[in-house]
Amino acid sequence: MDRFRADVFLPLTPVAFDILLALADGARHGYAILQDVESHSGGGVHAGTLYRALARLLEHRLIDEIDAPADADTADQRRRYYRLTERGVAVARAEIQRLETQLTTARSRRLLKPVRS
Amino acid sequence: MTPLQTAAFAVALRAYPRAFRDRFGGEMRDAFARRPSWRQLASMIGDGVRERRTAVQLTLTSPAHVHHLYEPSGRHAVVWDGLLADVRHAIRMSVRSPVHTALAVTALGLGIGANTAIFTVVNAVLLRPLPYRAASDLVMVWNDDTNSRKPRSPISPADFVDLQRESRPVLALEGCFSFVTSNRLTIAGQSEMVNAEAVTPGLFPLLGREAALGQSFAGDDAGTRVVLSDGFWRRRFGGDRTVIGRTVQIDSGSFVIAGVMPSDFVFPYKGMLGPSGFTTSPNVDLWMPLPTLLTTLNSQFRDRSGQLVRNVRFLSAIGRLAPGVTVQRADAEIAAVARRLEAFYPDSNRGWNAHVVSLDEQVVGDIRPALLLLAGSVALILLIACVNVANVVLARSVARRREFATRAALGATRRRLMAQALTESGLLGMAGSLVGAMCAWWGVQALVACAPDNLPRLDEVRPDAVVLVISIAAGLLAGVLVGAAPAVLAAGADLRGSLQDGGRGASGSTHRVSAWLVVAEIALALVLAVGAGLLLRSFGKLLDVNPGFRTDHLLTMQMNIPQRLTTPDARRAFYTTFFERVTSLPGVVSAGGTTRIPLGSTSVSTMIEVEGHAVPIGERPAVEFRRALSDYFTTMGIPVLRGRVFTADDGATAPSVAVVNETTARTVFPGEDPVGRHVRFGPASTGPWTTIVGVVGDVRHLRLDAAPEPEIYISGVQNPPVAPFIAIRTSGDPARLAEAVRAAARELDPSLTLYDLRTMSDIRSDSIAEQRFVLLLITAFGVLALTLAGVGVYGVMSLAVAQRTHELGIRVALGAAPSRLVIMILRDALVLSAAGVGAGVVAALALAPLTASQLYGVRPVDPLTFALVPLILIAAAFVAALLPARRATRIDPVQAMSAP
């Protein structure tokens, strides 16, 4: 079988990247992802769009499904939880790398203020 | 989340593929529930459709080694993907054979269009409720005159008041004149004739309708108000809203315009009126308050002691059932009241029952059988069209056996093949419904334009969204019907066999199905053609009816004599001058007048007392009552059978004389000579005796197809009328004399009103307009059915010839004479049509009684029709088979046998 290549998934759609970011802290259920994405992207994500992105990520095994953690409350027990797979982490890193390269380029061309260390 | 949002969400979710729904639907619902919005739903649907496309792409392009949400079989996507492919394929196939497709779509379109048009009429006339509130609770109450067997007789004012009071627990009752009156309306010195209907003030509230402008009659005190119809208000006042409160003169009284009714308000319908009256048209320009008229016309409606009359009957009664009361219960109650009245007032009420009929039945009951007959026939047409198209589709599917076989060999399931066949026919159906909707849109307007004026509720028929819905439904139905046979064949065909024999061999099953279809088609066409034949025969009989007078060269009109002529003497003098003037006009042969013109007016009857006949008052015979002026009988061509008719000697001071018709002579004076007998008229019968001086021939008065009624004519000179009909016999075209007569009348007196000038031929033709209308449609359907059947026979014989090209080629090669081939093909066609005709005759015999209500003088099982129509059909089938038969003789044996 071919070696896994993270770069074939790049660039990620904004929603897909948001989902990967939301899962960086650990497993979450779908609605929690939606809330997290909305709070970070300033609102405006429709459930339909989010779940389509989720479906593609699942299909490409960038995330997978797990049972609810034992500490989740009863309402959340029924939900499906998602977590990053190794491939997911790899793709997220690759995307971040790509964005970082772009940012560096942007800075060097003075489109963006340089970061003060 | 509101229930509406929940439902909308469920719908929006259907946009997603099933696998996606199963997996994420619940979570999406939760997410949506926390912040429901319509915009979110809209974007959901968009995403869903995109997801479906993704799903199709995934299942098609990604083989099983890409793990994804969707089942590896891709079953969820196949329905859509397959449908799309089928549609594309079907369109390609239909474009490839444009003639077949055009024929099929045209046949279906015509069938669907005709059905939709007829159904639109049926819907507006029979199904849609009358324009009143809760119209299903409305009923009519009629007197049932058992003495003269007239179950639909009006009610007298006194009986009406009693019925109204006594039946209150079950029925709220209001009344109106059982006829429309023709009145002179004068506004600012200008006068014209208008049609008016007198109603009790409570009638409009009972019907649940209010004025659109101003008010209708409110409460019991209607006073001298008058309410206009929307049409009259627009026509006469140009829709001027300030007319409310204006005073107008109607006949000799002053009335205030109180309101204008809404445009969709109709009252009365013709069925609500009794058999008597002055005009045959129920179209009303304005409504007047009945109590006011009863008061002003005091003398006529009260007896000498001041009581309302009980034995003059001229009211229609309309009632609203109390909640929970059925028509049957109201009927029992009303009948009980009538029996009490009969016991209490035996002199006037003996033999008079009363009964209740639902208003709906009253208004459209008469036209229902004709419309249902039309609807049935037009449904047959669609069925025939479907069978026809099914045959075309079948023929094409035979040509495509190889294609189907190849698909099956490549792994298409039977379901898949059936789906493809049904998609193709469904597309045909949809195209048909498009054409049909257009035909219907136009057809409904044409129907309304051709339909006779007296068809009830005709004004309420117009093409609307219903047309579209029905044609689409009919198209889908047609698609399934058309596709059923090919689909079943496609699924069941011996596919391997057809691949092997190269699509050439005798596909027996297809041919058999196709033959059966043609047999069915011929049978259906025969049923329709027999119906058309029966109506045609019936109409012929109607045209042949002798109305009892000569309808040619006769001009008729209605006349209102000047109002200043208040005394009988003044009127007599006027009539003498009038008829002198008219008969002196060039082209006039003779002229006369009557109070009721045959076929062109309603009727009015009176009870007569015969001197020497000891009959109780309540059981005295009722006869139709008319007056005759000048040379009426000669002018009309009514023959004098015994004695004489009125002469100049029967003047004002001479003894009163009367003339009876043959039916009166037969029924009232059985075995006696009526000439010289004395009679008295009216319920009171207190006047002087009148002597019968002659017997004249019967005339058909109300309709050509109704038996003549007993009639009595009195002298119009001795009792001069105010609004007679005038009949003028002319030597030339009567229509061309109309202007001369008008001019003569104007010259005689400018205030003399002549209206409704018509020739008697027109009146006669109008009187059978409804029958002609039904006949026209059914005949058109019959011809269409015959044509379709012919095309069907042609199609199946062509198919047979095409399929047997190989075999026929061998026969030709072996020396078969062309004539033998022709005979062989024709014999096949004859067998088919004979089978169809046989089945059709059986079906027609079973269905024929349904036409009985539409027939006159012809029995539903008419031997002539049942003998001729099958022959015509067989002849048509024969002709249709000739062309394919000739083609068989031109087969080139070399080509036929070398073809793959």
Short mmCIF file of C-alpha atoms in Angstrom, two decimals, chain B residues 313-743:
data_model
loop_
_atom_site.label_atom_id
_atom_site.label_comp_id
_atom_site.label_asym_id
_atom_site.label_seq_id
_atom_site.Cartn_x
_atom_site.Cartn_y
_atom_site.Cartn_z
CA ARG B 313 -99.19 29.75 -5.74
CA PHE B 314 -96.20 31.69 -6.93
CA LEU B 315 -93.46 31.54 -4.29
CA SER B 316 -90.26 29.50 -4.18
CA ALA B 317 -89.07 28.63 -0.68
CA ILE B 318 -85.42 28.29 0.23
CA GLY B 319 -84.40 26.95 3.61
CA ARG B 320 -81.37 26.33 5.75
CA LEU B 321 -81.38 23.10 7.75
CA ALA B 322 -80.93 23.53 11.49
CA PRO B 323 -77.69 21.97 12.81
CA GLY B 324 -77.87 18.19 12.80
CA VAL B 325 -81.06 18.03 10.76
CA THR B 326 -80.99 15.89 7.62
CA VAL B 327 -82.89 16.53 4.41
CA GLN B 328 -85.00 13.45 5.15
CA ARG B 329 -86.01 14.75 8.56
CA ALA B 330 -86.84 18.21 7.22
CA ASP B 331 -88.80 16.56 4.44
CA ALA B 332 -90.85 14.54 6.94
CA GLU B 333 -91.46 17.65 9.02
CA ILE B 334 -92.55 19.76 6.03
CA ALA B 335 -94.80 16.98 4.77
CA ALA B 336 -96.44 16.84 8.21
CA VAL B 337 -97.06 20.60 8.16
CA ALA B 338 -98.54 20.32 4.66
CA ARG B 339 -100.88 17.56 5.86
CA ARG B 340 -102.06 19.76 8.75
CA LEU B 341 -102.69 22.61 6.30
CA GLU B 342 -104.56 20.23 4.02
CA ALA B 343 -106.81 19.16 6.88
CA PHE B 344 -107.35 22.74 7.99
CA TYR B 345 -107.96 24.30 4.57
CA PRO B 346 -109.44 21.46 2.48
CA ASP B 347 -110.94 23.90 -0.05
CA SER B 348 -107.62 25.20 -1.21
CA ASN B 349 -105.13 22.56 -0.11
CA ARG B 350 -106.67 19.16 -0.83
CA GLY B 351 -104.12 17.07 -2.68
CA TRP B 352 -101.29 19.52 -2.05
CA ASN B 353 -98.31 17.97 -0.30
CA ALA B 354 -94.94 19.56 0.23
CA HIS B 355 -91.42 18.19 0.08
CA VAL B 356 -87.81 19.18 0.58
CA VAL B 357 -85.01 18.88 -2.01
CA SER B 358 -81.38 19.81 -1.50
CA LEU B 359 -80.51 23.06 -3.23
CA ASP B 360 -77.59 21.51 -5.02
CA GLU B 361 -79.83 18.85 -6.55
CA GLN B 362 -82.26 21.55 -7.55
CA VAL B 363 -79.68 23.66 -9.35
CA VAL B 364 -77.56 21.07 -11.15
CA GLY B 365 -79.63 17.89 -10.84
CA ASP B 366 -80.95 18.23 -14.41
CA ILE B 367 -77.58 18.68 -16.05
CA ARG B 368 -75.77 16.05 -13.96
CA PRO B 369 -76.55 12.99 -16.15
CA ALA B 370 -75.41 14.81 -19.31
CA LEU B 371 -72.17 16.00 -17.74
CA LEU B 372 -71.41 12.60 -16.25
CA LEU B 373 -72.05 11.04 -19.64
CA LEU B 374 -69.56 13.47 -21.16
CA ALA B 375 -67.03 12.80 -18.41
CA GLY B 376 -67.39 9.06 -18.93
CA SER B 377 -66.96 9.36 -22.69
CA VAL B 378 -63.93 11.56 -22.42
CA ALA B 379 -62.36 9.12 -19.97
CA LEU B 380 -62.88 6.40 -22.59
CA ILE B 381 -61.06 8.61 -25.11
CA LEU B 382 -58.07 8.87 -22.81
CA LEU B 383 -58.13 5.13 -22.30
CA ILE B 384 -58.18 4.57 -26.06
CA ALA B 385 -55.36 7.06 -26.53
CA CYS B 386 -53.36 5.24 -23.86
CA VAL B 387 -53.93 1.86 -25.48
CA ASN B 388 -52.88 3.35 -28.78
CA VAL B 389 -49.70 4.87 -27.44
CA ALA B 390 -48.99 1.68 -25.49
CA ASN B 391 -49.05 -0.11 -28.80
CA VAL B 392 -46.64 2.35 -30.39
CA VAL B 393 -44.32 2.04 -27.41
CA LEU B 394 -44.63 -1.70 -27.55
CA ALA B 395 -43.78 -1.74 -31.24
CA ARG B 396 -40.71 0.33 -30.53
CA SER B 397 -39.66 -1.87 -27.66
CA VAL B 398 -39.77 -4.82 -30.03
CA ALA B 399 -37.36 -3.04 -32.30
CA ARG B 400 -35.18 -2.51 -29.26
CA ARG B 401 -35.17 -6.05 -27.97
CA ARG B 402 -31.50 -6.32 -28.71
CA GLU B 403 -30.79 -3.23 -26.71
CA PHE B 404 -32.68 -4.58 -23.73
CA ALA B 405 -31.07 -7.96 -24.07
CA THR B 406 -27.63 -6.39 -24.19
CA ARG B 407 -28.33 -4.36 -21.09
CA ALA B 408 -29.59 -7.42 -19.29
CA ALA B 409 -26.54 -9.37 -20.34
CA LEU B 410 -24.35 -6.60 -18.92
CA GLY B 411 -26.02 -7.02 -15.55
CA ALA B 412 -29.09 -4.79 -15.54
CA THR B 413 -31.71 -6.27 -13.23
CA ARG B 414 -35.30 -6.78 -14.35
CA ARG B 415 -36.33 -4.00 -12.00
CA ARG B 416 -33.84 -1.75 -13.67
CA LEU B 417 -35.19 -2.59 -17.14
CA MET B 418 -38.78 -2.02 -16.00
CA ALA B 419 -37.74 1.29 -14.50
CA GLN B 420 -36.27 2.29 -17.82
CA ALA B 421 -39.41 1.35 -19.75
CA LEU B 422 -41.60 3.20 -17.26
CA THR B 423 -39.35 6.26 -17.38
CA GLU B 424 -39.77 6.45 -21.12
CA SER B 425 -43.55 6.15 -20.98
CA GLY B 426 -43.67 8.50 -17.98
CA LEU B 427 -41.82 11.10 -20.03
CA LEU B 428 -44.33 10.62 -22.83
CA GLY B 429 -47.08 11.09 -20.26
CA MET B 430 -45.53 14.29 -18.93
CA ALA B 431 -45.09 15.68 -22.44
CA GLY B 432 -48.69 14.67 -23.07
CA SER B 433 -49.87 16.50 -19.99
CA LEU B 434 -48.07 19.65 -21.11
CA VAL B 435 -49.80 19.51 -24.47
CA GLY B 436 -52.98 18.50 -22.66
CA ALA B 437 -52.86 21.46 -20.29
CA MET B 438 -52.58 23.80 -23.25
CA CYS B 439 -55.42 22.06 -25.07
CA ALA B 440 -57.52 22.18 -21.92
CA TRP B 441 -56.86 25.85 -21.28
CA TRP B 442 -58.09 26.62 -24.74
CA GLY B 443 -60.69 23.86 -24.67
CA VAL B 444 -62.42 25.11 -21.53
CA GLN B 445 -62.89 28.50 -23.11
CA ALA B 446 -64.18 26.90 -26.28
CA LEU B 447 -66.55 24.72 -24.26
CA VAL B 448 -67.93 27.71 -22.39
CA ALA B 449 -68.34 29.58 -25.66
CA CYS B 450 -70.19 26.69 -27.32
CA ALA B 451 -72.26 25.64 -24.35
CA PRO B 452 -75.92 26.60 -24.27
CA ASP B 453 -76.77 29.64 -22.16
CA ASN B 454 -79.16 27.74 -19.96
CA LEU B 455 -76.49 25.41 -18.63
CA PRO B 456 -76.48 26.25 -14.93
CA ARG B 457 -73.34 27.78 -13.38
CA LEU B 458 -71.71 28.19 -16.78
CA ASP B 459 -70.43 31.64 -15.84
CA GLU B 460 -68.49 30.02 -13.02
CA VAL B 461 -66.46 27.82 -15.37
CA ARG B 462 -62.99 29.09 -16.13
CA PRO B 463 -59.61 27.47 -16.60
CA ASP B 464 -57.56 27.61 -13.40
CA ALA B 465 -54.80 25.86 -11.51
CA VAL B 466 -57.04 22.82 -11.25
CA VAL B 467 -56.55 22.37 -15.00
CA LEU B 468 -52.83 22.05 -14.51
CA VAL B 469 -53.06 19.68 -11.56
CA ILE B 470 -55.51 17.41 -13.32
CA SER B 471 -53.55 17.26 -16.54
CA ILE B 472 -50.37 16.38 -14.67
CA ALA B 473 -52.18 13.67 -12.73
CA ALA B 474 -53.75 12.36 -15.93
CA GLY B 475 -50.34 12.46 -17.63
CA LEU B 476 -48.72 10.38 -14.88
CA LEU B 477 -51.58 7.91 -14.97
CA ALA B 478 -51.35 7.71 -18.75
CA GLY B 479 -47.59 7.20 -18.49
CA VAL B 480 -48.02 4.23 -16.19
CA LEU B 481 -50.82 2.75 -18.32
CA VAL B 482 -48.79 3.19 -21.47
CA GLY B 483 -45.62 1.80 -19.96
CA ALA B 484 -47.13 -1.15 -18.13
CA ALA B 485 -47.19 -3.59 -21.04
CA PRO B 486 -43.70 -2.83 -22.40
CA ALA B 487 -42.33 -2.82 -18.86
CA VAL B 488 -43.72 -6.24 -18.08
CA LEU B 489 -42.49 -7.54 -21.41
CA ALA B 490 -39.07 -6.01 -20.85
CA ALA B 491 -38.87 -7.74 -17.50
CA GLY B 492 -40.19 -11.06 -18.65
CA ALA B 493 -38.74 -11.33 -22.12
CA ASP B 494 -36.55 -14.24 -23.08
CA LEU B 495 -33.54 -12.04 -23.42
CA ARG B 496 -31.03 -14.67 -24.36
CA GLY B 497 -33.31 -15.80 -27.13
CA SER B 498 -33.59 -12.38 -28.64
CA LEU B 499 -29.85 -11.96 -28.65
CA GLN B 500 -29.50 -15.25 -30.44
CA ASP B 501 -32.11 -14.78 -33.11
CA GLY B 502 -30.84 -11.30 -33.81
CA GLY B 503 -34.18 -9.66 -33.09
CA ARG B 504 -35.73 -11.12 -36.17
CA GLY B 505 -37.76 -14.06 -34.95
CA ALA B 506 -41.46 -14.12 -34.26
CA SER B 507 -41.83 -12.49 -30.89
CA GLY B 508 -45.16 -14.10 -30.24
CA SER B 509 -45.81 -12.63 -26.83
CA THR B 510 -45.35 -9.05 -28.01
CA HIS B 511 -47.60 -9.53 -30.96
CA ARG B 512 -50.22 -11.15 -28.80
CA VAL B 513 -50.18 -8.34 -26.24
CA SER B 514 -50.34 -5.82 -29.02
CA ALA B 515 -53.29 -7.61 -30.61
CA TRP B 516 -55.11 -7.71 -27.31
CA LEU B 517 -54.56 -4.00 -26.92
CA VAL B 518 -56.11 -3.35 -30.32
CA VAL B 519 -59.06 -5.56 -29.48
CA ALA B 520 -59.57 -3.53 -26.31
CA GLU B 521 -59.22 -0.32 -28.27
CA ILE B 522 -61.81 -1.32 -30.84
CA ALA B 523 -64.16 -2.38 -28.05
CA LEU B 524 -63.78 0.99 -26.28
CA ALA B 525 -64.22 2.90 -29.54
CA LEU B 526 -67.34 0.90 -30.27
CA VAL B 527 -68.86 1.81 -26.90
CA LEU B 528 -68.26 5.50 -27.62
CA ALA B 529 -69.46 5.29 -31.18
CA VAL B 530 -72.64 3.54 -30.09
CA GLY B 531 -73.24 6.36 -27.57
CA ALA B 532 -72.72 8.94 -30.28
CA GLY B 533 -74.97 6.98 -32.62
CA LEU B 534 -77.77 6.83 -30.06
CA LEU B 535 -77.57 10.57 -29.40
CA LEU B 536 -77.48 11.27 -33.12
CA ARG B 537 -80.63 9.22 -33.65
CA SER B 538 -82.29 10.88 -30.69
CA PHE B 539 -81.41 14.33 -31.98
CA GLY B 540 -82.82 13.41 -35.38
CA LYS B 541 -86.07 12.46 -33.72
CA LEU B 542 -86.05 15.77 -31.83
CA LEU B 543 -85.62 17.68 -35.08
CA ASP B 544 -88.50 15.72 -36.56
CA VAL B 545 -90.86 16.51 -33.70
CA ASN B 546 -93.87 18.39 -34.94
CA PRO B 547 -94.18 21.27 -32.49
CA GLY B 548 -97.81 21.77 -33.46
CA PHE B 549 -97.13 25.03 -35.29
CA ARG B 550 -95.03 26.24 -38.22
CA THR B 551 -91.67 27.57 -37.07
CA ASP B 552 -90.52 28.97 -40.41
CA HIS B 553 -91.09 32.56 -41.54
CA LEU B 554 -92.10 33.62 -38.07
CA LEU B 555 -90.77 36.66 -36.19
CA THR B 556 -91.52 36.92 -32.49
CA MET B 557 -90.91 39.60 -29.88
CA GLN B 558 -92.04 40.72 -26.50
CA MET B 559 -93.91 43.97 -26.07
CA ASN B 560 -94.69 46.22 -23.14
CA ILE B 561 -97.57 48.49 -24.02
CA PRO B 562 -97.39 52.16 -22.97
CA GLN B 563 -98.10 52.66 -19.28
CA ARG B 564 -100.76 55.27 -19.83
CA LEU B 565 -103.09 52.59 -21.23
CA THR B 566 -104.69 51.74 -17.91
CA THR B 567 -108.21 50.79 -19.02
CA PRO B 568 -109.16 47.69 -21.01
CA ASP B 569 -110.82 49.88 -23.61
CA ALA B 570 -107.68 51.93 -24.19
CA ARG B 571 -105.66 48.72 -24.61
CA ARG B 572 -108.20 47.24 -27.01
CA ALA B 573 -107.99 50.35 -29.14
CA PHE B 574 -104.22 50.23 -29.02
CA TYR B 575 -104.05 46.60 -30.12
CA THR B 576 -106.41 47.25 -33.01
CA THR B 577 -104.18 50.05 -34.31
CA PHE B 578 -101.00 48.12 -33.61
CA PHE B 579 -102.02 45.02 -35.56
CA GLU B 580 -103.40 47.15 -38.40
CA ARG B 581 -100.05 48.91 -38.69
CA VAL B 582 -98.03 45.72 -38.51
CA THR B 583 -100.10 43.77 -41.04
CA SER B 584 -99.92 46.67 -43.47
CA LEU B 585 -96.09 46.45 -43.52
CA PRO B 586 -94.79 44.96 -46.78
CA GLY B 587 -93.72 41.36 -46.30
CA VAL B 588 -96.09 40.67 -43.43
CA VAL B 589 -98.61 37.92 -44.04
CA SER B 590 -100.43 38.01 -40.73
CA ALA B 591 -99.82 38.89 -37.09
CA GLY B 592 -101.10 37.83 -33.72
CA GLY B 593 -100.28 37.91 -30.04
CA THR B 594 -100.30 35.68 -27.02
CA THR B 595 -99.27 35.86 -23.39
CA ARG B 596 -97.03 32.77 -23.64
CA ILE B 597 -95.16 31.96 -26.82
CA PRO B 598 -94.34 28.26 -27.33
CA LEU B 599 -90.68 27.23 -26.78
CA GLY B 600 -89.75 30.83 -26.04
CA SER B 601 -91.44 31.49 -22.72
CA THR B 602 -92.41 29.81 -19.51
CA SER B 603 -95.88 28.61 -18.67
CA VAL B 604 -98.66 29.45 -16.31
CA SER B 605 -101.60 27.30 -15.37
CA THR B 606 -105.01 27.85 -13.88
CA MET B 607 -107.68 25.64 -12.41
CA ILE B 608 -110.91 25.43 -14.34
CA GLU B 609 -114.40 24.62 -13.22
CA VAL B 610 -116.51 22.93 -15.88
CA GLU B 611 -120.23 23.53 -15.71
CA GLY B 612 -121.90 20.22 -15.02
CA HIS B 613 -118.73 18.51 -13.76
CA ALA B 614 -119.20 17.96 -10.03
CA VAL B 615 -115.60 18.05 -8.85
CA PRO B 616 -114.39 19.31 -5.41
CA ILE B 617 -112.54 22.61 -5.64
CA GLY B 618 -109.17 21.13 -4.74
CA GLU B 619 -109.40 18.50 -7.47
CA ARG B 620 -110.37 20.70 -10.37
CA PRO B 621 -108.21 20.17 -13.45
CA ALA B 622 -105.28 22.53 -14.01
CA VAL B 623 -104.73 23.69 -17.57
CA GLU B 624 -102.14 25.97 -19.14
CA PHE B 625 -103.64 29.38 -19.54
CA ARG B 626 -102.98 31.77 -22.45
CA ARG B 627 -104.64 34.63 -24.21
CA ALA B 628 -104.73 34.97 -27.99
CA LEU B 629 -104.76 38.29 -29.82
CA SER B 630 -105.67 39.07 -33.41
CA ASP B 631 -104.84 36.29 -35.91
CA TYR B 632 -102.75 34.27 -33.46
CA PHE B 633 -103.70 30.76 -34.56
CA THR B 634 -103.44 31.51 -38.29
CA THR B 635 -100.11 33.27 -37.80
CA MET B 636 -98.63 30.41 -35.81
CA GLY B 637 -100.11 27.81 -38.08
CA ILE B 638 -101.95 26.05 -35.25
CA PRO B 639 -104.74 24.06 -36.92
CA VAL B 640 -108.40 24.49 -35.90
CA LEU B 641 -109.80 20.99 -35.33
CA ARG B 642 -113.38 21.71 -34.31
CA GLY B 643 -115.61 24.76 -34.03
CA ARG B 644 -113.91 28.10 -34.56
CA VAL B 645 -111.31 30.43 -33.10
CA PHE B 646 -111.83 34.05 -32.01
CA THR B 647 -113.34 36.46 -34.52
CA ALA B 648 -114.03 40.17 -34.68
CA ASP B 649 -117.49 39.42 -33.28
CA ASP B 650 -115.99 38.32 -29.94
CA GLY B 651 -115.72 41.92 -28.78
CA ALA B 652 -115.71 43.46 -25.34
CA THR B 653 -119.45 43.32 -24.97
CA ALA B 654 -119.97 39.90 -26.54
CA PRO B 655 -120.21 36.76 -24.35
CA SER B 656 -116.79 35.47 -23.12
CA VAL B 657 -115.35 32.78 -25.33
CA ALA B 658 -112.43 30.34 -25.06
CA VAL B 659 -110.61 27.79 -27.21
CA VAL B 660 -109.08 24.59 -25.87
CA ASN B 661 -106.41 22.35 -27.32
CA GLU B 662 -106.72 18.68 -28.22
CA THR B 663 -105.20 17.46 -24.95
CA THR B 664 -107.70 19.48 -22.90
CA ALA B 665 -110.53 18.12 -25.01
CA ARG B 666 -109.26 14.59 -24.40
CA THR B 667 -108.43 14.82 -20.69
CA VAL B 668 -111.02 17.26 -19.34
CA PHE B 669 -113.88 16.27 -21.62
CA PRO B 670 -113.33 12.55 -22.22
CA GLY B 671 -116.02 11.24 -24.54
CA GLU B 672 -117.72 14.63 -24.74
CA ASP B 673 -117.70 17.50 -27.20
CA PRO B 674 -116.08 20.47 -25.49
CA VAL B 675 -117.50 22.97 -27.98
CA GLY B 676 -120.38 24.76 -26.37
CA ARG B 677 -119.43 23.82 -22.82
CA HIS B 678 -119.06 26.48 -20.12
CA VAL B 679 -116.00 26.93 -17.89
CA ARG B 680 -114.82 29.30 -15.16
CA PHE B 681 -111.21 30.07 -14.26
CA GLY B 682 -109.09 30.54 -11.21
CA PRO B 683 -109.17 29.11 -7.76
CA ALA B 684 -112.09 31.25 -6.69
CA SER B 685 -114.15 30.57 -9.84
CA THR B 686 -116.77 33.16 -9.13
CA GLY B 687 -116.77 35.06 -12.40
CA PRO B 688 -119.16 34.66 -15.31
CA TRP B 689 -119.07 31.49 -17.38
CA THR B 690 -117.00 31.36 -20.52
CA THR B 691 -118.11 29.34 -23.53
CA ILE B 692 -115.71 27.05 -25.37
CA VAL B 693 -116.11 27.73 -29.08
CA GLY B 694 -113.42 25.59 -30.63
CA VAL B 695 -110.66 23.00 -30.37
CA VAL B 696 -107.18 23.67 -31.80
CA GLY B 697 -104.12 21.45 -32.25
CA ASP B 698 -101.63 20.76 -29.46
CA VAL B 699 -98.37 22.66 -29.33
CA ARG B 700 -95.15 21.68 -27.61
CA HIS B 701 -94.81 24.56 -25.23
CA LEU B 702 -91.89 24.14 -22.81
CA ARG B 703 -89.69 21.71 -24.71
CA LEU B 704 -89.83 19.79 -27.94
CA ASP B 705 -89.33 16.52 -26.10
CA ALA B 706 -92.11 17.01 -23.55
CA ALA B 707 -95.62 15.85 -24.26
CA PRO B 708 -98.18 18.63 -24.84
CA GLU B 709 -100.04 19.90 -21.79
CA PRO B 710 -103.75 20.71 -21.65
CA GLU B 711 -104.19 24.34 -22.71
CA ILE B 712 -106.97 26.86 -22.79
CA TYR B 713 -106.90 30.16 -24.70
CA ILE B 714 -109.15 33.07 -23.88
CA SER B 715 -109.71 36.09 -26.08
CA GLY B 716 -107.08 38.80 -25.74
CA VAL B 717 -109.65 41.30 -26.92
CA GLN B 718 -111.99 40.49 -24.08
CA ASN B 719 -109.08 40.42 -21.60
CA PRO B 720 -106.37 42.66 -23.07
CA PRO B 721 -102.89 41.87 -21.65
CA VAL B 722 -100.14 44.44 -20.92
CA ALA B 723 -97.03 42.50 -21.95
CA PRO B 724 -97.86 40.08 -24.75
CA PHE B 725 -95.62 38.20 -27.14
CA ILE B 726 -96.17 39.21 -30.75
CA ALA B 727 -95.88 36.71 -33.58
CA ILE B 728 -95.59 37.90 -37.19
CA ARG B 729 -95.73 35.58 -40.19
CA THR B 730 -93.65 36.92 -43.04
CA SER B 731 -93.34 36.11 -46.70
CA GLY B 732 -89.54 36.58 -46.71
CA ASP B 733 -86.73 36.25 -44.18
CA PRO B 734 -88.36 37.14 -40.84
CA ALA B 735 -85.13 38.51 -39.35
CA ARG B 736 -85.01 41.22 -42.02
CA LEU B 737 -88.40 42.51 -40.96
CA ALA B 738 -87.32 43.31 -37.39
CA GLU B 739 -86.23 46.87 -38.15
CA ALA B 740 -89.42 47.72 -40.02
CA VAL B 741 -91.52 46.48 -37.10
CA ARG B 742 -89.47 48.53 -34.63
CA ALA B 743 -89.87 51.63 -36.78
#
